C-alpha atoms as one frame of an Amber mdcrd trajectory, in Angstrom:
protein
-100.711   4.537 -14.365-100.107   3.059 -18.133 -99.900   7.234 -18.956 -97.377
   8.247 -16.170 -95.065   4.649 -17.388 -95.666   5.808 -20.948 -94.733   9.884
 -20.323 -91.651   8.937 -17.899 -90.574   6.129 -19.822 -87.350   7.848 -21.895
 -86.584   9.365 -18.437 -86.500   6.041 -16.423 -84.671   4.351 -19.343 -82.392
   7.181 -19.470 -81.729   6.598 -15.948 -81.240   2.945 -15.790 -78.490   3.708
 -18.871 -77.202   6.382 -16.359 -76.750   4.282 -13.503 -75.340   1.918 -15.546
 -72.950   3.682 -17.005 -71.843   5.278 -13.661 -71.446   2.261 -11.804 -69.274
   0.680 -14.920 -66.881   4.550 -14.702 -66.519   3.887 -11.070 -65.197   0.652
 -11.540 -63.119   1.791 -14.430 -62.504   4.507 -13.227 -60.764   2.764 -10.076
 -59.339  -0.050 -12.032 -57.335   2.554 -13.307 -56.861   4.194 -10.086 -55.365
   1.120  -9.004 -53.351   0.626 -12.095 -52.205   3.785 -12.023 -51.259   3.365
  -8.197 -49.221   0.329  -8.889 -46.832   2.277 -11.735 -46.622   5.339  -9.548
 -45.242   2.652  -7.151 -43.155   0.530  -9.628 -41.633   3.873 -10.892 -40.485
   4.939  -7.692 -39.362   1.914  -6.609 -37.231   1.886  -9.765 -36.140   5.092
  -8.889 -34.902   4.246  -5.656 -32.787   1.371  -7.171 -31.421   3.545  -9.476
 -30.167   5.638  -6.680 -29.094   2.801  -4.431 -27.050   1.722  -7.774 -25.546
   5.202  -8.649 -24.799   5.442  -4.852 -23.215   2.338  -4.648 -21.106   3.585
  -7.807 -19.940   6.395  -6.781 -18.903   4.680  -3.393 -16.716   1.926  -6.030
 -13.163   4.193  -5.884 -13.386   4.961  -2.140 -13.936   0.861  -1.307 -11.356
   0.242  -3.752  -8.958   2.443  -2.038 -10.046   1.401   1.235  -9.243  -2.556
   0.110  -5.878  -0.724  -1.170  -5.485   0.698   2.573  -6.203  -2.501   3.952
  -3.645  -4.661   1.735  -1.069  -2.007   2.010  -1.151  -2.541   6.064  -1.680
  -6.146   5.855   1.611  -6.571   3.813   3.109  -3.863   6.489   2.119  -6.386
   9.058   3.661  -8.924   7.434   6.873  -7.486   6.573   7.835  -6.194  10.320
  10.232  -8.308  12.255   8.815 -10.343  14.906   9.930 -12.097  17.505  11.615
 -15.266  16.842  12.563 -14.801  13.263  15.641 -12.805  13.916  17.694 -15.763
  12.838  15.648 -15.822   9.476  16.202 -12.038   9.243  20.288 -12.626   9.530
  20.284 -15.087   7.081  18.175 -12.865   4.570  20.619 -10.287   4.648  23.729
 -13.121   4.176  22.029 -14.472   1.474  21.447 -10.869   0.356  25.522  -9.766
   0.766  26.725 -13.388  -1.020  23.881 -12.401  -4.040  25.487  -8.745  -4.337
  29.140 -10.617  -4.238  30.003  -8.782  -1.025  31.691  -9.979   2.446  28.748
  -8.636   5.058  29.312  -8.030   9.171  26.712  -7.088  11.364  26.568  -5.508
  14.272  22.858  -5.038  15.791  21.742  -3.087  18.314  19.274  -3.183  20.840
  15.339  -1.678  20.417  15.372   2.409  21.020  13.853   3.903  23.967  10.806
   5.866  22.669  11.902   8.865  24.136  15.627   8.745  22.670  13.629   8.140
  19.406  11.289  11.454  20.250  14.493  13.413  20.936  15.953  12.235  17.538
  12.969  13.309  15.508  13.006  16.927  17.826  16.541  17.087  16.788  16.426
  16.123  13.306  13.680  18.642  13.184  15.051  21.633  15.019  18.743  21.103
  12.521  16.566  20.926   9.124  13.918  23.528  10.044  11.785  20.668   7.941
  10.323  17.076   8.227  13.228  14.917   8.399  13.465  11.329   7.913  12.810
  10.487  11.414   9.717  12.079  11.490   8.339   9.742   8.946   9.162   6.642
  11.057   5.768   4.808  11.141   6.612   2.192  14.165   7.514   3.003  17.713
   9.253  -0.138  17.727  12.275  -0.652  15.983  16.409  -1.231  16.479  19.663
   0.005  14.729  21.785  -1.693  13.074  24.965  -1.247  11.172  26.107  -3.513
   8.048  29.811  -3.252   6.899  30.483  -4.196   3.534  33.012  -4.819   1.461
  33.069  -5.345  -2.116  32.941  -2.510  -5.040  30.689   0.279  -6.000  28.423
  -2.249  -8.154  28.250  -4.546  -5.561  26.983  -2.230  -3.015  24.155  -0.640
  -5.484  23.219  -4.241  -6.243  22.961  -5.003  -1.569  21.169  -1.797  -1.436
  18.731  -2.648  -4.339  18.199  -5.974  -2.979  17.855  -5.167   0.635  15.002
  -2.106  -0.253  12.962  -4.848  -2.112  13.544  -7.532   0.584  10.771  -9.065
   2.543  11.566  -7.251   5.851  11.425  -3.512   6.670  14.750  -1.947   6.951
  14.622   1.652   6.581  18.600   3.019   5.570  19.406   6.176   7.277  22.919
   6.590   5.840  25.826   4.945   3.948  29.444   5.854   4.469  31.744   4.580
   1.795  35.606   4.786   1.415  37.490   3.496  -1.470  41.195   1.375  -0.819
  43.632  -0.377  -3.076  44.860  -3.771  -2.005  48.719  -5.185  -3.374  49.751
  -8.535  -4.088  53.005  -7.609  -2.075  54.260 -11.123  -3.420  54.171 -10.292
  -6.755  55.614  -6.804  -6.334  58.534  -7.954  -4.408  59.371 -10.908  -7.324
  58.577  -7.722  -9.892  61.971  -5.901 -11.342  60.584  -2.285 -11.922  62.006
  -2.332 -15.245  60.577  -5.736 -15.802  57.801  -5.890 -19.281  55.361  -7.551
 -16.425  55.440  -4.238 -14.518  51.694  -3.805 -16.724  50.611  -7.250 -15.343
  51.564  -5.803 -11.740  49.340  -2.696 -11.828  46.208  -5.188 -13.241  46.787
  -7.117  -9.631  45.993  -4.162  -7.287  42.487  -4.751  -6.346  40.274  -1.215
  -5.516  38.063  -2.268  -2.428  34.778   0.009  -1.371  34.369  -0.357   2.517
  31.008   0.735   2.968  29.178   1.658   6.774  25.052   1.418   6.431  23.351
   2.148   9.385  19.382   0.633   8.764  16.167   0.704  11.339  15.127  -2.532
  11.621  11.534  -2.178  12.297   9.231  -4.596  14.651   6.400  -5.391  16.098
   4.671  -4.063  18.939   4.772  -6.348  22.123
């Protein structure tokens, strides 16, 4: 027995040293298994937040021009004439003529049949042979109205200027202007034609602009 311990002894020890050196790779060996699991894992999960990120990026101009959008309509809302505040509205575009340094009348019509409106835009379409003005109209809902003015030319750039960048929407369709010449008849009767005043009587004439805008008022829907 002492023979066969002392002829397999190197192979028993060299056994023992290879069992324990296989049982300390396996557990090495799947410690780093493990590890090696867990960066795989960290990686990709690094990876997907690195997509969500460059997604969400790439998605930044599109939400800011759909926040854009969403202003744009919310001011659109706010702007559009509703009921009730067509008292406000008149005295917007008084305060609007007396800024401009004009004398304003108003004459206001009442809301346009949808269909009238559809055979505007048909008509306005059919006589350009183009997109007219009426087919841009964004609201079904909306009434004429016609502003006489009088004043001068500067006076009437400054009401239109004004009126464009007022709070409400007024859309102008057209603008018919005529120029006249008031006399102090007074004066001119009291004035010898040969008189040295006869320069003072010309500075007295006044030149008037009359001016006709008709303007879509624009409301809300009911």
């Amino acid at each position: 027995m002492k023979n066969i311990w002392l002829k397999n002894k190197l192979l028993i020890i060299i056994t023992i040293y290879a069992l324990i050196f296989g049982v300390a790779v396996y557990f090495v060996v799947f410690f780093l298994i493990d590890k090696i699991k867990y960066i795989s894992e960290q990686v990709q999960k690094n990876l997907i937040d690195q997509q969500i990120e460059e997604a969400r990026l790439s998605n930044l101009p599109q939400m800011e021009k759909d926040w854009q959008d969403y202003e744009t309509q919310k001011n659109s809302i706010e702007v559009i004439l509703s009921s009730g505040s067509e008292i406000s509205f008149i005295e917007s575009i008084d305060s609007i003529a007396q800024k401009s340094g004009n004398i304003i009348d108003l004459k206001i019509g009442d809301q346009v049949d949808p269909k009238e409106i559809a055979k505007i835009k048909n008509d306005a379409k059919k006589n350009k042979g183009q997109k007219g003005l009426m087919e841009e109209i964004a609201y079904d809902n909306y009434f004429p109205m016609q502003i006489s003015l009088r004043g001068n030319y500067q006076s009437l750039i400054d009401f239109i200027h004004l009126l464009e960048n007022s709070h409400f929407y007024v859309n102008i369709i057209s603008i018919d202007s005529k120029k006249i010449i008031l006399e102090d008849n007074s004066a001119k009767n009291k004035t010898n034609v040969f008189s040295p005043d006869k320069a003072q009587e010309e500075e007295k004439k006044q030149e008037i602009i009359l001016s006709a805008i008709n303007a879509l008022v624009y409301t809300q829907r009911q």
